[in-house]
Coordinates of C-alpha atoms in Angstrom, one line a residue:
I90 CA 0.0 0.0 0.0
S91 CA 1.4 3.4 -1.0
P92 CA 1.6 6.2 1.6
E93 CA -1.0 8.1 -0.4
D94 CA -3.5 5.2 -0.1
A95 CA -2.8 4.4 3.5
E96 CA -5.7 5.1 5.9
P97 CA -4.9 8.2 8.0
D98 CA -4.4 7.8 11.7
P99 CA -7.5 9.5 13.4
A100 CA -5.4 10.8 16.3
A101 CA -2.8 12.3 13.9
A102 CA -5.5 13.8 11.8
A103 CA -7.1 15.4 14.8
S104 CA -3.8 16.8 16.0
S105 CA -3.1 18.3 12.6
Q106 CA -6.3 20.3 12.5
P107 CA -6.1 24.0 13.3
P108 CA -7.6 25.0 16.7
S109 CA -10.6 26.6 15.1
M110 CA -11.5 23.3 13.3
A111 CA -11.1 21.0 16.3
Q112 CA -14.0 18.7 17.0
P113 CA -15.9 19.9 20.0
E114 CA -16.6 17.5 22.8
E115 CA -20.1 16.1 23.0
P116 CA -22.0 17.2 26.2
A117 CA -22.4 14.4 28.7
G118 CA -25.8 12.8 29.4
L119 CA -27.0 12.8 25.8
T120 CA -29.1 9.9 24.4
E121 CA -27.9 8.0 21.3
Q122 CA -30.6 9.8 19.3
Q123 CA -29.5 13.2 20.5
R124 CA -25.8 12.3 19.6
S125 CA -26.9 11.2 16.2
R126 CA -28.8 14.4 15.5
M127 CA -25.9 16.5 16.8
R128 CA -23.4 14.7 14.5
A129 CA -25.7 15.3 11.6
Y130 CA -26.0 19.0 12.3
K131 CA -24.5 21.0 9.5
N132 CA -22.1 22.9 11.7
A133 CA -20.8 19.9 13.6
G134 CA -17.1 20.0 14.0
L135 CA -16.9 23.8 13.8
S136 CA -16.0 26.0 16.7
S137 CA -17.7 29.2 17.4
E138 CA -14.7 31.2 16.0
E139 CA -14.8 29.2 12.7
M140 CA -18.6 29.7 12.4
R141 CA -18.2 33.5 13.0
R142 CA -15.4 33.7 10.4
R143 CA -17.7 31.9 7.9
R144 CA -20.6 34.3 8.6
D145 CA -18.3 37.3 8.2
E146 CA -17.1 35.9 4.8
V147 CA -20.6 35.3 3.6
G148 CA -21.7 38.8 4.8
A149 CA -18.8 40.4 3.0
Q150 CA -19.6 38.4 -0.2
L151 CA -23.2 39.6 -0.1
R152 CA -22.2 43.2 0.4
R153 CA -19.8 43.0 -2.5
Q154 CA -22.6 41.4 -4.6
R155 CA -25.0 44.2 -3.7
H156 CA -22.4 46.8 -4.5
D157 CA -21.7 45.1 -7.9
E158 CA -25.4 45.1 -8.6
Q159 CA -25.7 48.8 -7.9
V160 CA -22.7 49.5 -10.2
F161 CA -24.3 47.3 -12.8
K162 CA -27.4 49.5 -12.8
R163 CA -25.3 52.5 -13.6
R164 CA -22.8 50.9 -16.0
S165 CA -24.2 48.2 -18.2
L166 CA -26.7 49.0 -20.9
L167 CA -27.0 45.4 -21.9
P168 CA -28.6 43.5 -19.0
Q169 CA -28.1 39.8 -18.9
P170 CA -31.2 37.6 -19.6
P171 CA -32.4 34.7 -17.6
A172 CA -30.9 31.4 -18.7
G173 CA -34.1 30.1 -20.2
E174 CA -34.5 33.2 -22.4
A175 CA -30.9 33.7 -23.2
A176 CA -31.1 33.2 -27.0
E177 CA -34.2 35.5 -27.5
A178 CA -33.1 38.2 -25.0
T179 CA -29.5 38.3 -26.3
A180 CA -30.8 38.8 -29.8
A181 CA -33.2 41.5 -28.6
D182 CA -30.4 43.3 -26.7
A183 CA -28.2 43.1 -29.7
S184 CA -30.8 44.5 -31.9
N185 CA -31.5 47.3 -29.4
A186 CA -27.9 48.3 -29.1
G187 CA -27.6 48.1 -32.9
S188 CA -30.5 50.4 -33.4
R189 CA -28.9 53.0 -31.0
M190 CA -25.7 52.7 -33.0
E191 CA -27.5 53.1 -36.3
E192 CA -29.1 56.3 -34.9
C193 CA -25.6 57.6 -34.3
G194 CA -24.5 56.7 -37.8
G195 CA -22.8 53.5 -37.0
A196 CA -23.3 49.9 -38.1
S197 CA -25.2 47.5 -36.0
D198 CA -23.0 45.4 -33.7
A199 CA -25.6 42.7 -33.1
G200 CA -23.0 39.9 -33.5
A201 CA -20.5 41.5 -31.3
V202 CA -22.7 42.4 -28.4
Q203 CA -22.0 39.1 -26.7
D204 CA -18.3 39.6 -27.0
G205 CA -17.2 40.9 -23.7
A206 CA -20.4 41.5 -21.8
R207 CA -21.6 38.0 -21.2
P208 CA -20.7 36.2 -18.0
G209 CA -18.0 33.6 -18.5
S210 CA -16.6 35.2 -21.7
P211 CA -12.8 35.0 -21.6
M212 CA -10.9 38.0 -20.5
P213 CA -8.1 39.1 -22.9
S214 CA -4.6 38.8 -21.5
A215 CA -2.5 41.9 -20.7
D216 CA -0.9 41.6 -24.1
G217 CA -4.3 41.2 -25.8
L218 CA -5.5 44.4 -24.0
A219 CA -2.4 46.3 -25.1
L220 CA -2.9 45.2 -28.7
L221 CA -6.6 46.3 -28.5
V222 CA -5.6 49.7 -27.1
G223 CA -3.0 50.0 -29.8
R224 CA -5.7 49.6 -32.4
L225 CA -7.3 52.9 -31.2
A226 CA -4.4 54.7 -32.9
E227 CA -5.2 53.2 -36.3
P228 CA -5.6 55.7 -39.1
S229 CA -8.8 54.1 -40.3
S230 CA -11.8 55.4 -38.5
E231 CA -13.6 52.1 -38.9
A232 CA -10.7 50.2 -37.2
R233 CA -10.8 52.7 -34.4
L234 CA -14.6 52.3 -34.1
E235 CA -14.3 48.5 -33.9
A236 CA -11.5 48.7 -31.3
T237 CA -13.5 51.2 -29.2
R238 CA -16.6 49.0 -29.4
R239 CA -14.7 45.9 -28.2
L240 CA -13.3 48.0 -25.3
R241 CA -16.8 49.1 -24.4
H242 CA -18.0 45.4 -24.5
L243 CA -15.3 44.6 -22.0
L244 CA -16.3 47.4 -19.7
C245 CA -20.0 46.2 -19.9
R246 CA -19.1 42.9 -18.2
V247 CA -21.4 42.2 -15.3
S248 CA -18.6 41.4 -12.9
D249 CA -14.9 42.5 -12.8
P250 CA -14.7 44.7 -15.8
P251 CA -11.0 45.4 -16.6
V252 CA -11.1 49.1 -15.8
D253 CA -7.7 49.2 -14.1
E254 CA -6.1 47.2 -16.8
L255 CA -7.4 49.4 -19.5
L256 CA -6.4 52.6 -17.7
Q257 CA -2.9 51.1 -17.2
A258 CA -2.7 50.2 -20.9
G259 CA -3.4 53.9 -21.8
A260 CA -6.9 53.5 -23.2
L261 CA -8.4 56.7 -21.6
P262 CA -6.5 59.3 -23.7
W263 CA -7.6 57.6 -26.9
L264 CA -11.2 57.4 -25.7
I265 CA -11.1 61.1 -25.0
A266 CA -9.8 61.7 -28.4
G267 CA -12.7 59.7 -29.9
L268 CA -15.1 62.2 -28.3
S269 CA -13.8 64.9 -30.5
E270 CA -14.4 63.0 -33.8
S271 CA -17.2 65.3 -34.8
G272 CA -17.5 63.7 -38.3
H273 CA -17.9 60.2 -36.8
P274 CA -20.8 60.2 -34.3
A275 CA -20.7 56.4 -34.0
L276 CA -17.1 56.6 -32.7
Q277 CA -18.1 59.5 -30.4
F278 CA -21.0 57.5 -29.0
E279 CA -18.9 54.4 -28.3
S280 CA -16.1 56.5 -26.7
A281 CA -18.7 58.3 -24.5
W282 CA -20.2 54.9 -23.5
A283 CA -16.9 53.5 -22.6
I284 CA -15.9 56.5 -20.5
T285 CA -19.3 56.3 -18.8
N286 CA -18.5 52.8 -17.7
V287 CA -15.0 53.7 -16.6
A288 CA -16.5 56.5 -14.4
S289 CA -19.0 54.1 -12.9
G290 CA -16.3 52.1 -11.2
Q291 CA -14.4 52.9 -8.0
S292 CA -13.7 56.5 -6.9
R293 CA -10.2 56.3 -8.3
H294 CA -11.7 55.6 -11.8
S295 CA -14.0 58.5 -11.6
L296 CA -11.2 60.8 -10.4
A297 CA -9.0 59.5 -13.3
V298 CA -11.6 60.6 -15.8
A299 CA -12.2 63.9 -14.1
E300 CA -8.5 64.7 -14.0
A301 CA -7.7 63.5 -17.5
P302 CA -6.8 66.4 -19.8
G303 CA -9.7 67.4 -22.0
A304 CA -12.2 64.7 -20.8
L305 CA -14.7 67.0 -19.1
A306 CA -14.4 69.7 -21.8
A307 CA -15.1 67.2 -24.5
L308 CA -18.1 65.8 -22.8
V309 CA -19.5 69.3 -22.1
A310 CA -18.9 70.1 -25.8
L311 CA -21.1 67.1 -26.7
L312 CA -23.8 68.5 -24.5
D313 CA -23.6 71.9 -26.2
S314 CA -23.8 70.3 -29.6
W315 CA -27.3 68.8 -29.0
E316 CA -28.7 70.5 -32.1
R317 CA -26.2 69.0 -34.5
Q318 CA -26.0 65.4 -33.3
P319 CA -28.3 62.4 -32.4
A320 CA -30.1 62.7 -29.1
Q321 CA -28.5 59.4 -28.0
L322 CA -25.0 60.9 -28.1
T323 CA -26.1 63.9 -26.0
E324 CA -27.7 61.5 -23.5
Q325 CA -24.6 59.4 -23.3
A326 CA -22.4 62.4 -22.6
A327 CA -24.9 63.5 -19.8
W328 CA -24.7 60.0 -18.4
A329 CA -20.9 60.1 -18.3
L330 CA -20.9 63.5 -16.5
A331 CA -23.6 62.2 -14.0
N332 CA -21.4 59.2 -13.1
I333 CA -18.4 61.5 -12.6
A334 CA -20.3 64.1 -10.6
G335 CA -22.0 61.5 -8.4
D336 CA -18.7 60.1 -7.0
S337 CA -17.4 62.7 -4.6
A338 CA -17.4 66.4 -3.9
A339 CA -14.1 66.8 -5.8
T340 CA -15.4 65.3 -9.0
R341 CA -18.7 67.1 -8.6
D342 CA -17.0 70.4 -8.3
A343 CA -14.8 69.6 -11.3
V344 CA -17.9 68.9 -13.5
L345 CA -19.5 72.1 -12.3
A346 CA -16.3 74.1 -13.0
A347 CA -16.3 72.7 -16.6
G348 CA -19.5 74.6 -17.2
T349 CA -21.9 71.7 -17.4
I350 CA -25.1 73.3 -16.0
E351 CA -26.1 75.6 -18.8
P352 CA -25.5 73.3 -21.8
L353 CA -27.2 70.5 -19.9
A354 CA -30.2 72.7 -19.1
R355 CA -30.5 73.7 -22.8
A356 CA -30.3 70.1 -24.0
V357 CA -32.9 68.9 -21.6
Q358 CA -35.3 71.8 -22.3
H359 CA -35.2 70.9 -26.0
A360 CA -35.2 67.1 -25.6
S361 CA -37.7 65.3 -27.8
G362 CA -37.9 62.2 -25.6
D363 CA -37.8 61.2 -22.0
G364 CA -34.5 59.4 -22.2
L365 CA -32.4 62.6 -22.2
V366 CA -34.8 64.2 -19.7
R367 CA -34.4 61.2 -17.3
V368 CA -30.6 61.2 -17.5
G369 CA -30.4 65.0 -17.3
A370 CA -32.5 65.1 -14.1
W371 CA -30.3 62.5 -12.6
C372 CA -27.2 64.5 -13.6
L373 CA -28.6 67.7 -12.1
A374 CA -29.4 65.8 -8.8
N375 CA -25.7 64.6 -8.7
L376 CA -24.5 68.1 -9.4
C377 CA -26.6 69.6 -6.5
R378 CA -25.8 66.8 -4.1
C379 CA -24.5 67.5 -0.6
S380 CA -24.6 66.0 2.8
N381 CA -28.4 66.2 3.6
G382 CA -28.1 63.3 6.0
R383 CA -27.1 60.9 3.2
H384 CA -23.6 61.7 2.1
A385 CA -21.7 62.7 5.2
G386 CA -18.9 65.1 4.7
M387 CA -20.0 66.2 1.3
A388 CA -20.1 70.0 1.3
A389 CA -22.7 71.8 -0.7
P390 CA -21.7 73.4 -4.0
Q391 CA -21.8 77.1 -4.3
L392 CA -25.3 78.5 -4.9
A393 CA -24.1 80.7 -7.7
A394 CA -23.0 77.6 -9.7
L395 CA -26.5 76.0 -9.3
Q396 CA -28.6 79.1 -10.1
P397 CA -28.9 78.4 -13.8
C398 CA -30.5 75.0 -13.3
L399 CA -33.3 76.1 -10.8
P400 CA -35.8 77.2 -13.5
L401 CA -35.4 73.9 -15.3
L402 CA -35.9 72.0 -12.0
A403 CA -39.0 73.9 -11.3
R404 CA -40.4 73.0 -14.7
L405 CA -39.4 69.3 -14.4
A406 CA -41.2 69.1 -11.1
F407 CA -44.4 68.9 -13.2
H408 CA -43.2 65.9 -15.2
G409 CA -45.3 62.8 -14.8
E410 CA -42.6 60.1 -14.6
P411 CA -41.7 59.1 -11.0
D412 CA -38.0 58.6 -11.6
I413 CA -37.7 62.1 -13.0
L414 CA -39.7 63.6 -10.2
S415 CA -37.6 61.8 -7.6
D416 CA -34.3 63.2 -9.0
V417 CA -35.8 66.7 -9.3
C418 CA -37.1 66.6 -5.7
W419 CA -33.7 65.4 -4.4
A420 CA -32.0 68.2 -6.4
L421 CA -34.3 70.8 -4.8
A422 CA -33.8 69.3 -1.4
Y423 CA -30.0 69.6 -1.8
V424 CA -30.1 73.2 -3.1
S425 CA -32.4 74.3 -0.2
D426 CA -30.2 72.6 2.5
G427 CA -28.4 75.6 4.0
D428 CA -28.8 79.2 4.8
N429 CA -31.8 81.4 4.0
D430 CA -30.3 82.5 0.7
R431 CA -30.5 78.9 -0.6
V432 CA -34.1 78.6 0.7
Q433 CA -35.1 81.8 -1.0
A434 CA -33.5 80.7 -4.3
V435 CA -35.8 77.7 -4.4
I436 CA -38.9 79.7 -3.2
D437 CA -38.3 82.2 -6.0
T438 CA -38.8 79.5 -8.7
G439 CA -42.4 79.2 -7.7
V440 CA -42.2 75.5 -7.1
C441 CA -43.4 75.4 -3.4
R442 CA -47.1 74.6 -4.1
R443 CA -46.0 71.7 -6.4
L444 CA -43.6 70.3 -3.8
V445 CA -46.4 70.4 -1.2
A446 CA -48.6 68.4 -3.6
L447 CA -45.8 65.9 -4.2
I448 CA -45.4 65.0 -0.5
Q449 CA -48.7 63.1 -1.0
H450 CA -47.5 61.2 -4.0
P451 CA -48.4 57.5 -3.8
Q452 CA -44.8 56.4 -4.4
Q453 CA -42.2 56.8 -1.7
L454 CA -39.6 57.4 -4.5
V455 CA -41.2 60.8 -5.0
A456 CA -42.9 61.7 -1.7
R457 CA -39.8 61.3 0.5
P458 CA -37.5 63.7 -1.3
A459 CA -40.4 66.1 -1.8
L460 CA -41.0 66.1 2.0
R461 CA -37.2 66.5 2.6
A462 CA -37.2 69.6 0.3
V463 CA -40.3 71.0 2.0
G464 CA -38.7 70.5 5.4
N465 CA -35.6 72.3 4.3
L466 CA -37.7 75.2 3.1
V467 CA -39.5 75.7 6.4
T468 CA -36.1 76.0 8.2
G469 CA -35.9 79.5 6.7
D470 CA -37.1 82.7 8.4
D471 CA -40.7 83.3 9.4
I472 CA -41.6 84.9 6.0
Q473 CA -40.2 81.9 4.1
T474 CA -42.0 79.5 6.3
Q475 CA -45.3 81.4 5.8
V476 CA -44.9 80.8 2.0
L477 CA -45.2 77.1 2.6
L478 CA -48.1 77.5 5.0
N479 CA -49.9 79.5 2.4
C480 CA -49.5 76.5 0.1
Q481 CA -51.6 74.4 2.4
L482 CA -48.7 72.5 3.9
L483 CA -50.3 71.7 7.3
P484 CA -53.4 69.9 5.9
A485 CA -51.0 67.9 3.7
L486 CA -48.9 66.9 6.7
S487 CA -51.9 65.8 8.6
S488 CA -52.5 62.9 6.2
L489 CA -48.8 61.8 6.6
L490 CA -49.0 61.7 10.4
S491 CA -51.5 58.8 10.4
A492 CA -50.5 55.9 12.6
D493 CA -51.3 53.6 9.7
G494 CA -48.7 55.3 7.5
P495 CA -45.1 54.2 6.9
D496 CA -42.6 55.0 9.6
W497 CA -40.5 57.2 7.3
A498 CA -43.6 59.4 6.5
R499 CA -44.4 59.9 10.2
K500 CA -40.8 60.7 11.1
D501 CA -40.3 63.2 8.3
A502 CA -43.7 64.8 8.8
C503 CA -42.9 65.2 12.5
W504 CA -39.5 66.8 11.5
V505 CA -41.3 69.3 9.2
A506 CA -43.9 70.1 11.8
S507 CA -41.1 70.7 14.4
N508 CA -39.5 73.2 11.9
V509 CA -42.9 75.0 11.5
A510 CA -43.3 75.0 15.3
A511 CA -39.9 76.8 15.5
G512 CA -41.6 79.9 13.9
N513 CA -43.6 82.7 15.4
R514 CA -46.6 82.3 17.6
S515 CA -49.1 82.7 14.8
Q516 CA -47.5 79.9 12.9
I517 CA -47.5 77.7 16.1
Q518 CA -51.2 78.6 16.4
A519 CA -51.8 77.5 12.8
V520 CA -50.3 74.1 13.7
L521 CA -52.6 73.8 16.7
D522 CA -55.6 74.9 14.8
C523 CA -54.9 72.2 12.1
S524 CA -55.0 69.6 14.9
L525 CA -51.5 68.4 14.3
A526 CA -50.6 68.3 18.0
G527 CA -52.6 65.2 18.6
P528 CA -51.0 63.0 15.9
V529 CA -47.5 64.3 16.8
L530 CA -48.0 63.5 20.5
E531 CA -49.3 60.1 19.5
A532 CA -46.1 59.5 17.7
L533 CA -44.2 60.8 20.7
R534 CA -45.8 58.0 22.8
Y535 CA -45.8 55.0 20.5
A536 CA -43.7 55.5 17.4
E537 CA -40.2 54.2 16.7
F538 CA -37.2 55.9 18.2
G539 CA -36.3 58.3 15.4
T540 CA -39.9 59.5 15.1
R541 CA -40.2 60.0 18.8
K542 CA -37.1 62.2 18.7
E543 CA -38.6 64.4 16.0
A544 CA -41.9 64.6 17.9
A545 CA -39.9 65.7 21.0
W546 CA -38.4 68.5 19.0
F547 CA -41.9 69.6 18.0
V548 CA -42.9 70.0 21.7
A549 CA -39.6 71.7 22.5
N550 CA -39.9 74.2 19.7
A551 CA -43.6 74.9 20.3
A552 CA -43.1 75.3 24.1
S553 CA -40.0 77.5 23.7
G554 CA -41.6 79.9 21.2
G555 CA -45.3 79.6 22.0
S556 CA -47.4 81.6 24.4
P557 CA -48.2 80.3 27.9
E558 CA -51.7 79.5 26.6
Q559 CA -50.4 77.5 23.7
V560 CA -48.1 75.5 26.0
N561 CA -51.0 75.0 28.3
Y562 CA -52.9 73.4 25.4
L563 CA -50.0 71.1 24.6
V564 CA -49.9 70.0 28.3
S565 CA -53.7 69.4 28.2
C566 CA -53.1 67.1 25.1
G567 CA -50.8 65.0 27.3
C568 CA -47.3 65.9 26.3
L569 CA -45.7 65.6 29.7
Q570 CA -45.9 61.8 30.2
P571 CA -44.1 60.8 27.0
L572 CA -41.5 63.5 27.6
C573 CA -40.8 62.1 31.0
D574 CA -40.6 58.6 29.5
L575 CA -37.9 59.8 27.2
L576 CA -35.7 60.6 30.1
N577 CA -35.2 56.8 30.7
L578 CA -33.7 56.2 27.2
P579 CA -30.0 55.4 26.9
D580 CA -29.5 57.8 23.9
A581 CA -28.1 61.1 25.3
R582 CA -29.3 63.2 22.4
I583 CA -33.0 62.4 22.8
V584 CA -32.7 62.8 26.5
E585 CA -31.4 66.3 26.0
V586 CA -34.2 67.1 23.6
A587 CA -36.7 65.9 26.3
L588 CA -34.9 68.1 28.9
T589 CA -35.2 71.1 26.5
A590 CA -38.9 70.5 26.1
L591 CA -39.6 70.0 29.8
E592 CA -37.6 73.2 30.7
A593 CA -39.7 75.2 28.2
V594 CA -42.9 73.8 29.6
L595 CA -41.9 74.5 33.2
R596 CA -40.8 78.0 32.3
S597 CA -44.1 78.7 30.6
G598 CA -45.8 77.4 33.7
A599 CA -43.8 79.9 35.8
S600 CA -45.1 82.6 33.5
L601 CA -48.7 81.5 34.0
A602 CA -48.1 81.5 37.8
A603 CA -46.6 85.0 37.6
A604 CA -49.5 86.3 35.5
A605 CA -52.0 85.0 38.0
G606 CA -50.2 86.9 40.8
S607 CA -50.1 83.9 43.2
G608 CA -50.0 80.2 43.4
P609 CA -47.5 77.5 42.4
N610 CA -46.3 76.6 38.9
P611 CA -49.2 74.5 37.6
F612 CA -47.0 72.1 35.7
V613 CA -44.5 71.1 38.4
H614 CA -47.0 68.8 40.1
L615 CA -47.9 67.2 36.8
V616 CA -44.3 66.5 36.0
E617 CA -44.0 64.8 39.4
E618 CA -47.0 62.7 38.7
C619 CA -45.4 61.5 35.5
S620 CA -42.3 60.4 37.5
G621 CA -40.4 63.3 36.0
L622 CA -38.7 64.4 39.2
E623 CA -37.6 60.9 40.0
R624 CA -36.0 60.6 36.5
L625 CA -34.4 64.0 36.8
E626 CA -32.8 63.0 40.0
Y627 CA -31.5 59.8 38.4
L628 CA -29.9 61.9 35.6
Q629 CA -27.8 63.7 38.2
S630 CA -25.6 60.6 38.3
H631 CA -25.5 60.3 34.5
E632 CA -22.0 59.9 32.9
N633 CA -22.8 62.7 30.4
E634 CA -21.8 65.9 32.2
R635 CA -24.2 68.0 30.1
L636 CA -27.2 65.9 31.1
Y637 CA -26.1 66.0 34.7
R638 CA -25.9 69.8 34.7
R639 CA -29.2 70.4 32.9
S640 CA -31.1 68.0 35.2
H641 CA -29.5 69.6 38.2
L642 CA -30.5 73.1 37.1
L643 CA -34.1 72.0 36.4
I644 CA -34.4 70.4 39.9
D645 CA -32.8 73.4 41.5
R646 CA -35.0 75.8 39.6
Y647 CA -38.4 74.2 39.8
F648 CA -38.4 71.4 42.3
S649 CA -36.0 72.4 45.2
A650 CA -37.0 74.0 48.5
S651 CA -35.5 77.3 47.2
A652 CA -38.1 77.4 44.5
D653 CA -40.7 78.4 47.2
D654 CA -38.6 81.4 48.2
E655 CA -38.2 82.4 44.5
A656 CA -42.0 82.1 44.1
L657 CA -42.5 84.5 47.0
D658 CA -40.0 86.9 45.4
E659 CA -41.9 86.8 42.2
E660 CA -45.1 87.7 44.0
R661 CA -43.3 90.8 45.4
G662 CA -42.4 91.8 41.8
D663 CA -38.9 90.6 41.8
A664 CA -39.1 88.6 38.5
D665 CA -36.5 90.2 36.3
E666 CA -34.2 87.3 35.7
Q667 CA -33.4 86.1 32.3
P668 CA -34.7 82.6 31.2
L669 CA -32.5 79.5 31.3
Q670 CA -30.2 79.3 28.2
L671 CA -31.2 76.0 26.6
T672 CA -28.0 75.7 24.6
T673 CA -25.6 75.8 27.5
G674 CA -27.7 74.5 30.4
S675 CA -26.8 77.4 32.7
G676 CA -28.2 80.8 33.6
G677 CA -31.1 82.2 35.5
G678 CA -34.8 82.0 34.8
V679 CA -38.2 83.0 35.9
S680 CA -39.0 80.4 38.5
G681 CA -42.0 79.3 40.3
G682 CA -43.7 76.1 41.6
D683 CA -43.6 74.0 44.7
G684 CA -41.6 70.8 44.8
S685 CA -43.5 69.4 47.8
G686 CA -46.0 67.4 45.7
G687 CA -49.7 66.7 46.2
L688 CA -50.7 70.2 44.9
A689 CA -53.9 70.5 42.8
V690 CA -53.9 72.5 39.7
P691 CA -55.6 75.9 40.5
A692 CA -58.8 76.6 38.7
A693 CA -57.2 79.5 37.0
F694 CA -55.1 77.0 35.0
E695 CA -57.8 74.7 33.7
F696 CA -56.7 73.3 30.4
Q697 CA -58.4 75.1 27.5
E698 CA -58.9 74.5 23.8
P699 CA -56.4 76.2 21.5
P700 CA -56.7 80.0 21.9
A701 CA -57.9 81.8 18.8

């Protein structure tokens, strides 16, 4: 028997296994049936470390697959058919691509479509790629077209397109040169398509295109030639610029600096079909893109650079296709995310009433960015906020605050309502008159975490800027119990929001007590009944120093024995202190109330309906 055929020694085999693959010992006291089932278990023989490693590998593989699928959506224009329909679909795709080429003046490439784009097709060697790139320098335009087409096929591969290899082989300068072949639109089209797929790869690929000499200028020139060339060529140039702009702030600013906005707007305005409009709207959204809670660290572009596209965005907001509406609404949300000048620039386009209508669109794809844009607009000054209220914003929000609606709609609607509540007292009164307080407080009690945080901000803003009577109405709606419940949460940010709201309510109660001329703060006892004092005392041992200080100040101001003496001082007219500064958690404030507990709310402070 040869050594290879010899039966391995079990002991030696066990000792040669790595620690993570060692057979675990079977627990004692198992029946034979239990041992048999345990040995048949799919993970038998794997330690916890090995199983964790395998889970991590599977998770990483799934994430890479999702990323590749996302890139595929932006890159490949020849989607792969299901196996059972491969023959028919491939022929259809080839015919489709061929018709697009024929519209650009080139011959159909129906037979070559399968060349590099199909899964499993062989990848040329490094020498083969170098030879193919070398053919881009052929004097014959037809030879250059065929070489460019084959490069584009390789870049349309579903997985692992050879972007790095082609860049290293020097293909990019030749593709850029092909963009300037004004007498050969088919070559221009193939070159733009290939550059689009290069820019759809990793950030380094997009940056390579953006920094390549003449690349952006040539693509912008194609946009500006929309009258003298096929629409498909203009669309492909816009697609390439959208991929470059969508990668990072640096590439976005480079595309803007190349003067893209104005020729793109002209091309989209005169487009005869929805294809160019769709790509143009997506390109504009990428050019306007900034942080807005989605792209952290991406600074907003200068407003002056975006001004030329605002009239077009306002016009496209009335388009009927959801994909176009979504990109338009995101673009407007990005532009309006900032100071009052940015808000005013969007308001001046006259698009506000349309945005308010779109927040009730049946598709989340449209409604969510429209609601984000509206929320940004109401962060402006009181006059700018009033423009949105005049467009019937509050009734539209009411339908989104339903408990039966999706979580995102309730959360974003509470965010918009909280921004309106940060306005003047007449705007706060408009919110109360529209019966939005009830649904928002319902969300404060029972919604998911993010929605409760936005609802807490609604109470904090309304209580901080509202009149004592308006705050009295919020308390009568039951805002204190859910606010006190938030003090138990582990998230320091939402606890601080709750403290802000409670301080504003208690300060308003002190104002009510001072106006009455005598009596305790009517809201102190209610906070105690909601276990608020107990939770404030617990926060004094919180590891977050800011929460400790704020809770200590609230107790000292409204619930300590010294509060009785301050209330007496107020009755004597000594009530000239400044209110507590919410942003720093320190400072004086008008105080009142009795921390002894068991006090009934005086008849003078019976809860009323919203004041007129």
